[in-house]
Coordinates of C-alpha atoms in Angstrom, one line a residue:
M86 CA -9.3 15.5 1.4
T87 CA -8.5 16.0 5.1
D88 CA -5.1 17.2 5.1
Q89 CA -2.5 19.0 2.9
P90 CA 0.1 17.3 0.8
R91 CA 3.5 17.0 2.5
P92 CA 6.7 17.9 0.3
D93 CA 8.5 14.9 1.8
F94 CA 6.0 12.3 0.2
L95 CA 5.8 11.3 -3.2
Y96 CA 2.5 11.0 -5.3
E97 CA 2.7 11.6 -8.7
E98 CA 2.5 10.0 -12.2
H99 CA 5.1 7.5 -13.2
P100 CA 6.9 8.4 -16.3
D101 CA 7.4 4.4 -17.1
H102 CA 3.9 3.2 -16.3
P103 CA 1.3 5.2 -17.8
G104 CA -2.1 5.5 -15.7
W105 CA -0.1 4.4 -12.5
M106 CA 0.9 6.8 -9.7
A107 CA 4.5 6.6 -8.1
W108 CA 3.9 6.4 -4.2
G109 CA 6.3 6.7 -1.0
F110 CA 8.8 8.5 0.7
R111 CA 11.3 11.1 -1.0
D112 CA 13.5 10.1 1.6
P113 CA 15.5 7.0 0.9
T114 CA 16.5 6.3 4.5
R115 CA 12.6 5.8 5.8
Y116 CA 11.2 2.3 5.9
N117 CA 8.9 2.5 2.6
A118 CA 12.1 2.6 0.7
F119 CA 12.9 -0.8 2.0
L120 CA 10.1 -2.0 0.1
G121 CA 11.2 -0.5 -3.2
P122 CA 9.3 1.5 -5.6
M123 CA 5.6 1.3 -5.3
L124 CA 2.9 2.0 -7.9
V125 CA -0.9 2.7 -7.4
R126 CA -3.8 3.2 -9.3
R127 CA -8.1 3.1 -8.9
E128 CA -10.1 1.1 -11.1
D129 CA -13.7 0.7 -10.4
G130 CA -13.7 1.4 -7.0
I131 CA -10.6 -0.7 -5.9
A132 CA -7.0 0.5 -5.5
R133 CA -4.1 -1.4 -7.0
V134 CA -1.1 -1.1 -5.1
R135 CA 2.0 -2.9 -6.8
M136 CA 5.7 -3.5 -5.7
T137 CA 8.4 -6.2 -7.0
P138 CA 9.8 -8.1 -4.0
G139 CA 13.6 -8.8 -4.4
R140 CA 16.0 -10.8 -2.2
E141 CA 16.3 -8.2 0.6
H142 CA 12.5 -9.3 1.0
S143 CA 12.9 -13.3 1.0
N144 CA 13.1 -15.8 3.8
L145 CA 15.2 -19.0 3.6
A146 CA 12.7 -20.7 1.4
D147 CA 13.3 -18.0 -1.2
R148 CA 9.8 -16.6 -1.0
V149 CA 8.6 -13.3 0.4
H150 CA 9.0 -13.0 3.9
G151 CA 5.8 -12.8 5.8
G152 CA 7.2 -9.7 7.7
A153 CA 7.9 -7.9 4.3
L154 CA 4.5 -8.9 3.2
L155 CA 3.0 -7.4 6.2
G156 CA 4.9 -4.2 5.7
F157 CA 3.6 -4.2 2.2
I158 CA -0.1 -4.6 3.2
D159 CA 0.4 -1.9 6.1
V160 CA 1.8 0.9 3.3
A161 CA -0.9 -0.4 0.7
L162 CA -3.8 0.7 3.0
F163 CA -2.4 4.2 3.0
A164 CA -1.5 4.3 -0.8
A165 CA -4.9 3.1 -1.6
S166 CA -6.7 5.7 0.9
R167 CA -4.4 8.4 -0.9
S168 CA -5.7 7.2 -4.5
F169 CA -9.4 7.4 -2.7
G170 CA -8.6 11.2 -2.1
L171 CA -9.2 10.5 1.6
I172 CA -5.6 11.2 2.7
S173 CA -2.5 12.8 1.5
A174 CA 0.3 11.5 3.6
G175 CA 1.7 12.1 7.0
T176 CA 0.3 11.7 10.4
A177 CA -2.4 9.2 9.7
V178 CA -2.0 5.8 11.6
T179 CA -3.2 2.2 11.5
L180 CA -5.1 1.2 14.0
D181 CA -5.5 -2.5 13.4
L182 CA -4.4 -4.8 10.5
S183 CA -5.6 -8.5 10.3
T184 CA -3.9 -10.9 7.6
Q185 CA -4.7 -14.3 6.5
F186 CA -1.5 -15.7 4.4
I187 CA -2.7 -18.1 1.6
G188 CA 0.4 -18.8 -0.2
G189 CA 3.7 -17.9 -0.6
G190 CA 5.1 -14.8 -2.8
R191 CA 7.7 -15.4 -5.5
L192 CA 10.5 -13.2 -5.8
G193 CA 11.1 -10.9 -8.7
E194 CA 7.3 -10.7 -9.7
P195 CA 5.0 -8.0 -9.0
L196 CA 2.8 -8.3 -5.9
E197 CA -0.3 -6.4 -6.0
A198 CA -2.7 -5.3 -3.1
Q199 CA -6.1 -4.9 -4.3
V200 CA -7.7 -2.5 -1.5
E201 CA -11.5 -1.8 -1.2
L202 CA -12.8 1.0 1.0
L203 CA -15.5 -0.7 3.2
K204 CA -16.6 2.7 5.2
E205 CA -15.3 6.2 5.9
T206 CA -16.4 7.8 9.3
G207 CA -15.5 11.3 10.6
R208 CA -12.1 9.9 11.9
L209 CA -11.7 6.3 10.6
L210 CA -11.0 4.4 7.4
F211 CA -12.1 0.8 7.1
L212 CA -10.3 -1.3 4.2
R213 CA -10.0 -4.7 3.1
G214 CA -8.2 -6.5 0.2
L215 CA -6.5 -9.3 -1.3
V216 CA -2.7 -9.8 -2.1
V217 CA -2.1 -11.4 -5.5
Q218 CA 0.9 -12.4 -7.8
G219 CA -0.5 -13.1 -11.3
D220 CA -3.4 -15.5 -10.7
D221 CA -2.0 -16.8 -7.3
K222 CA -3.8 -15.2 -4.1
V223 CA -1.0 -14.7 -1.5
A224 CA -3.1 -13.0 1.3
S225 CA -6.1 -11.5 2.3
F226 CA -6.3 -8.7 4.8
S227 CA -8.5 -6.1 6.5
G228 CA -7.5 -2.6 8.3
T229 CA -8.5 0.5 10.0
I230 CA -6.8 3.6 9.7
R231 CA -7.3 6.9 11.9
K232 CA -7.2 9.8 9.7
P233 CA -4.7 12.7 10.4
T234 CA -5.5 15.0 13.1
A235 CA -6.4 18.6 11.7
R236 CA -3.5 21.2 13.0

């Protein structure tokens, strides 16, 4: 791993979801808290990142707001990178994120970002994935993360 774990960040086994890690900031005033509890696990080279959208994530059509979905995807890139053992948390940044909305996300049902690592270089991570909800595809995405600068 290229950086050290930060005490203000949570990445630990979730007591109610065997095989899943809890992911997020310990500080409830940070942005990630708006997205709610997140779970992450790695299976067959794919990181699965979950959140359950609520009314606070909705638009006027009672579907997941596009901005909330983009925020989830952005955070999922980092949760996935952590599960791949490539970063822990902190000063990594999103360089680009391209998203294609495929369908509307439903409230109260888990959304899952399935993230694949395409390539790692000395400073960059190239990732892509799909957001699903049950059997429905909600969005596809690709993104690039710049790894933390060594201090």
